[in-house]
CSV table of C-alpha atoms in Angstrom, one decimal:
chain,number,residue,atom,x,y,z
A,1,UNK,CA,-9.5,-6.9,-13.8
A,2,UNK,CA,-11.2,-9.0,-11.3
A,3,UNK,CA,-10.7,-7.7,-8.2
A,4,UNK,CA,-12.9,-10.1,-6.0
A,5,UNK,CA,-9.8,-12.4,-7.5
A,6,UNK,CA,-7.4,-10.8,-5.3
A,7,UNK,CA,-5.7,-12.7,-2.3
A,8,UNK,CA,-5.9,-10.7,0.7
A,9,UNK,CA,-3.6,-7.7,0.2
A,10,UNK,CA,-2.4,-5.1,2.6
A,11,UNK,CA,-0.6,-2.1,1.3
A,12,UNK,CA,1.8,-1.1,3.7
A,13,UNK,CA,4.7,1.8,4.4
A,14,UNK,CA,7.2,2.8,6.7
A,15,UNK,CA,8.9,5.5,7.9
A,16,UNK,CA,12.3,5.6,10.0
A,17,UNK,CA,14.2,7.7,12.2
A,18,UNK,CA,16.9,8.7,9.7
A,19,UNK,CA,19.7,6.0,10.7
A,20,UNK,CA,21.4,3.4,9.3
A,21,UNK,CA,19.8,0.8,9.7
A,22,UNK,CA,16.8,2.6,10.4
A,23,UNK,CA,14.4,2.4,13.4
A,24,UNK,CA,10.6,2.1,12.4
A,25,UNK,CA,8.7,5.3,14.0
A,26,UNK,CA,5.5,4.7,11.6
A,27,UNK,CA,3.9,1.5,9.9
A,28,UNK,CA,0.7,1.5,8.1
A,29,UNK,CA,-1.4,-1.1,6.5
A,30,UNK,CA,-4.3,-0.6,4.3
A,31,UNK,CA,-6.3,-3.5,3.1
A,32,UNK,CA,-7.6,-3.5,-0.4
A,33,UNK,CA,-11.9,-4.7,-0.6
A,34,UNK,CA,-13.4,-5.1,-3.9
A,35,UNK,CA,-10.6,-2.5,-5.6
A,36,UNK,CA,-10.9,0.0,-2.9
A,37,UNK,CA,-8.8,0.9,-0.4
A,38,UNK,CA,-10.5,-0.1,3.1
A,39,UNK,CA,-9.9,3.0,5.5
A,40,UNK,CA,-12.3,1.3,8.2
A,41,UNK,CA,-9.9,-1.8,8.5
A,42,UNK,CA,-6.4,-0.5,8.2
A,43,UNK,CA,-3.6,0.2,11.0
A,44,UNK,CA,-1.1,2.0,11.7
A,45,UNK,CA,1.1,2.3,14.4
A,46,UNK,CA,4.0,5.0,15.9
A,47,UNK,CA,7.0,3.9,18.1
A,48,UNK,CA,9.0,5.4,20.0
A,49,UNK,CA,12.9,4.6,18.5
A,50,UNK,CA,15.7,3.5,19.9
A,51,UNK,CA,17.9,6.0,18.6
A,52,UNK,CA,16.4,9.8,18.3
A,53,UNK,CA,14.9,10.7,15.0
A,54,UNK,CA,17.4,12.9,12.7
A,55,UNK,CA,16.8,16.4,11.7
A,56,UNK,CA,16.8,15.2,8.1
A,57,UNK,CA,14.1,12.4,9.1
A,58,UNK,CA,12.1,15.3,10.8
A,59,UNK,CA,12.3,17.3,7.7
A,60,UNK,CA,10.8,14.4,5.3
A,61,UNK,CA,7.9,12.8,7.6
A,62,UNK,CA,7.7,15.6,10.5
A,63,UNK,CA,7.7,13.1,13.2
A,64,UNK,CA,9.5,14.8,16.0
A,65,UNK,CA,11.5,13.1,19.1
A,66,UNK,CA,9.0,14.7,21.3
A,67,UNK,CA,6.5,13.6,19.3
A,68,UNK,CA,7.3,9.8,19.9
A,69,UNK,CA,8.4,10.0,23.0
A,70,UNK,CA,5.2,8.5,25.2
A,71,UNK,CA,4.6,6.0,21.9
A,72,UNK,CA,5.0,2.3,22.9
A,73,UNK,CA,8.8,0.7,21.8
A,74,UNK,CA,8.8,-1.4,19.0
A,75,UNK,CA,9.6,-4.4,20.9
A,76,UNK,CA,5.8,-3.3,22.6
A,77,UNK,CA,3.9,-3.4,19.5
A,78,UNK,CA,5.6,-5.9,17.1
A,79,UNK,CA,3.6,-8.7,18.2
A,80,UNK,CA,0.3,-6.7,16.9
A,81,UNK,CA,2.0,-5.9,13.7
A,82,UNK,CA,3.0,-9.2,12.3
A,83,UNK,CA,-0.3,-10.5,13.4
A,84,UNK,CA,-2.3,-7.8,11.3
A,85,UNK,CA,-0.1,-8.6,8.4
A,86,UNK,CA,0.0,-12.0,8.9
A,87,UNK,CA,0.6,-13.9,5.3
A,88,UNK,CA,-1.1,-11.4,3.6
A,89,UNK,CA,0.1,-10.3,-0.1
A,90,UNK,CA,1.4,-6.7,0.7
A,91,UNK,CA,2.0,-3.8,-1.9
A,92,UNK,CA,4.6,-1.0,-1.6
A,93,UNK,CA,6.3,1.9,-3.5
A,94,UNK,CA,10.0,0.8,-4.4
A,95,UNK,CA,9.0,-1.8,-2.0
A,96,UNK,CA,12.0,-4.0,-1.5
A,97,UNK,CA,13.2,-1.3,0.8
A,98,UNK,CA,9.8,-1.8,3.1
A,99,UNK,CA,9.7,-5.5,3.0
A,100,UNK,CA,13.9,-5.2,3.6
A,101,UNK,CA,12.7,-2.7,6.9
A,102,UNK,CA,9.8,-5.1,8.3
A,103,UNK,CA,10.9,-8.7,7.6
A,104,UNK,CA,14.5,-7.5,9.3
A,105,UNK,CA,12.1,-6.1,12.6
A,106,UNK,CA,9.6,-9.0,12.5
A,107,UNK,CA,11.8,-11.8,12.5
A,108,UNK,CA,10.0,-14.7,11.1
A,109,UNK,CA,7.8,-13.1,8.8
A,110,UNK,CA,7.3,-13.5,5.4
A,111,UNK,CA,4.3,-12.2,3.1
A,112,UNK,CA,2.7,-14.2,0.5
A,113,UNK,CA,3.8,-12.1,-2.1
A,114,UNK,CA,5.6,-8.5,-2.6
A,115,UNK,CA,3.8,-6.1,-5.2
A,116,UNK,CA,5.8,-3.0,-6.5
A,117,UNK,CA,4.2,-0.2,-7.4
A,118,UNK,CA,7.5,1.2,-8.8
A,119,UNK,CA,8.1,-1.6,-11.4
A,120,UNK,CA,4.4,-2.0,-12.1
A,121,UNK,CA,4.5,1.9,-13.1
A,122,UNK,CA,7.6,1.0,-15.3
A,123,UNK,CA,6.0,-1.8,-17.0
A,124,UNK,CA,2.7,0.0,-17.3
A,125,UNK,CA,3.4,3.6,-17.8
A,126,UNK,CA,6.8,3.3,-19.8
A,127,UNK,CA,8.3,7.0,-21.1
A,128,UNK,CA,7.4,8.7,-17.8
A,129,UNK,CA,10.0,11.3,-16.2
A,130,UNK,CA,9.9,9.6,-13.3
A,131,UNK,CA,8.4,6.8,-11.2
A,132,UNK,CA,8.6,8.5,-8.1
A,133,UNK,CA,5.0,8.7,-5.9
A,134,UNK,CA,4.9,12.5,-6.5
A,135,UNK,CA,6.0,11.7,-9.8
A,136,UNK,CA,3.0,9.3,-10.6
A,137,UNK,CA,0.7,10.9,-8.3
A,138,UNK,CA,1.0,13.9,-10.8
A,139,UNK,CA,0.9,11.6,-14.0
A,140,UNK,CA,-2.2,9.3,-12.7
A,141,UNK,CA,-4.1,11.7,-10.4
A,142,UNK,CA,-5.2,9.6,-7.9
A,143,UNK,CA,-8.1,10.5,-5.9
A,144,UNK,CA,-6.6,11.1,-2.4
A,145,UNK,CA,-9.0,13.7,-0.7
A,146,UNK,CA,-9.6,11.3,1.4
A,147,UNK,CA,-6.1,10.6,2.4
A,148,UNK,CA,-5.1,10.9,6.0
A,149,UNK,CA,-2.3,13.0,7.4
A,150,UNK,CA,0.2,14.4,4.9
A,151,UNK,CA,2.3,13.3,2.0
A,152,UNK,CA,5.5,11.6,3.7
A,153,UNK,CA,3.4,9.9,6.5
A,154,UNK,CA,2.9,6.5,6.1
A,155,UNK,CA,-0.4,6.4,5.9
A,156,UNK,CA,-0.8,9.0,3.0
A,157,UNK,CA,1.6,7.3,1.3
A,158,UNK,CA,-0.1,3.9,1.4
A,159,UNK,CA,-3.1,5.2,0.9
A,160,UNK,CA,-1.7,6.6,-2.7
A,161,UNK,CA,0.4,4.2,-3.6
A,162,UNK,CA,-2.9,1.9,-2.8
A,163,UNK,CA,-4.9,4.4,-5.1
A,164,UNK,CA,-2.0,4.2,-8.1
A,165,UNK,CA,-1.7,0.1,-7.5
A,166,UNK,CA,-5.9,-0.2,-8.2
A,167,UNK,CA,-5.6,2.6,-11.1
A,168,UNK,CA,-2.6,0.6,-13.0
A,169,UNK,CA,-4.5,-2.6,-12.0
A,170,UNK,CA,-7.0,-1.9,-14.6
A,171,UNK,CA,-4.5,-2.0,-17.5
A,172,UNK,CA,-4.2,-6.3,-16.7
A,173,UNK,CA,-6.7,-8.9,-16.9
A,174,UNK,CA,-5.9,-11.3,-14.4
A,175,UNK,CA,-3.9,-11.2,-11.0
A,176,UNK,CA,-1.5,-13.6,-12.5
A,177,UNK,CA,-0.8,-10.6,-14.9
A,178,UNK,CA,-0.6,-8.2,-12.7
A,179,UNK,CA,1.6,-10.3,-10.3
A,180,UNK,CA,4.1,-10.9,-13.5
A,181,UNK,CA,4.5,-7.6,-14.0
A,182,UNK,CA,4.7,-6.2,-10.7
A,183,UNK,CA,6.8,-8.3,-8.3
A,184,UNK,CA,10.3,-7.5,-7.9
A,185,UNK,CA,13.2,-10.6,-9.0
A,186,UNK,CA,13.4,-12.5,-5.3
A,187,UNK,CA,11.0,-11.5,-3.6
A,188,UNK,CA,8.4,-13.5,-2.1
A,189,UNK,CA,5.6,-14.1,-5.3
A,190,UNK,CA,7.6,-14.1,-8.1
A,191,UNK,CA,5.9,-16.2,-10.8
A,192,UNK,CA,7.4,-19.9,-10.8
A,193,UNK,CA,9.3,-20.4,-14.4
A,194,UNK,CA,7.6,-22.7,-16.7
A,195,UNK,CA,8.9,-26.1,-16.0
A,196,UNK,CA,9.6,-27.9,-19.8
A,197,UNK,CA,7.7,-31.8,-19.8
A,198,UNK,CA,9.1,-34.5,-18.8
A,199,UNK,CA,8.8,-38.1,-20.1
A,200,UNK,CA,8.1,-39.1,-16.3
């Protein structure tokens, strides 16, 4: 895999407060350089929801109410976040539920291109127990002592889902390749079908 091939790609993750629909309380975004995840260049971002964070929320990512409660609104930083991500490929675990959660709070975005890390695992990896990211941080053993924070935060979790996405990468040739195999039916970047010749 060429890697200096690659469109500029931001692997991103959210975390909510618990409700339905959710209210962000964490983004992060982690550009990939050369195959590497680029810790010096990537954001992330808390907010302050508008609805309290549920005790089940708490339990999964730790973020308390009290904990967010001097961070900006979202309405204050949303501005900054569409204009990091811009139209940027991004890369997520399962990530029609993150591009679902950001494109419905940035209205009028749209990224290039949506990779999965999920179904690229499934098409890569097939007989697994499970494709969740514990599941294939345990079967491809990332290298994340130098992920920030803690598992459940946003930005662990995009730095090892970024860290899986470069590992199964290497099993393609070309980004087309990896793109077929990777993006998610209707999402942005699915490869066009193969128009047949016409006689005009």
């Amino acid at each position: 895999m060429n890697f200096a091939s690659w469109p500029r790609l931001l692997v991103v993750d959210v975390e909510g407060n618990g409700t339905n629909p959710p209210d962000l309380v964490e983004v992060a975004a982690l550009p990939i350089e050369n195959g590497s995840p680029d810790k010096t260049t990537a954001r992330a971002w808390l907010a302050r929801p508008q609805r309290p964070v549920t005790a089940f929320a708490t339990r999964v990512h730790g973020l308390t109410n009290q904990d967010l409660a001097h961070q900006p609104a979202w309405t204050e930083i949303a501005g900054t976040v569409q204009k990091f991500l811009g139209t940027a490929w991004i890369c997520a675990h399962n990530a029609h539920i993150d591009h679902r959660v950001l494109t419905a709070h940035l209205p009028g975005w749209e990224p290039a291109g949506v990779l999965d890390t999920l179904r690229l695992a499934r098409a890569t990896l097939p007989g697994l127990p499970g494709y969740s990211l514990d599941a294939l941080i345990k079967a491809v053993q990332p290298d994340l002592r130098e992920a920030p924070a803690q598992r459940h935060r946003a930005t662990y979790d995009a730095y090892a889902t970024a860290q899986i996405l470069i590992a199964l990468a290497g099993h393609y040739d070309t980004w087309d390749d990896l793109v077929a195999a990777a993006v998610p039916p209707g999402l942005p970047g699915t490869p066009e079908p193969e128009k047949d010749p016409t006689l005009w």
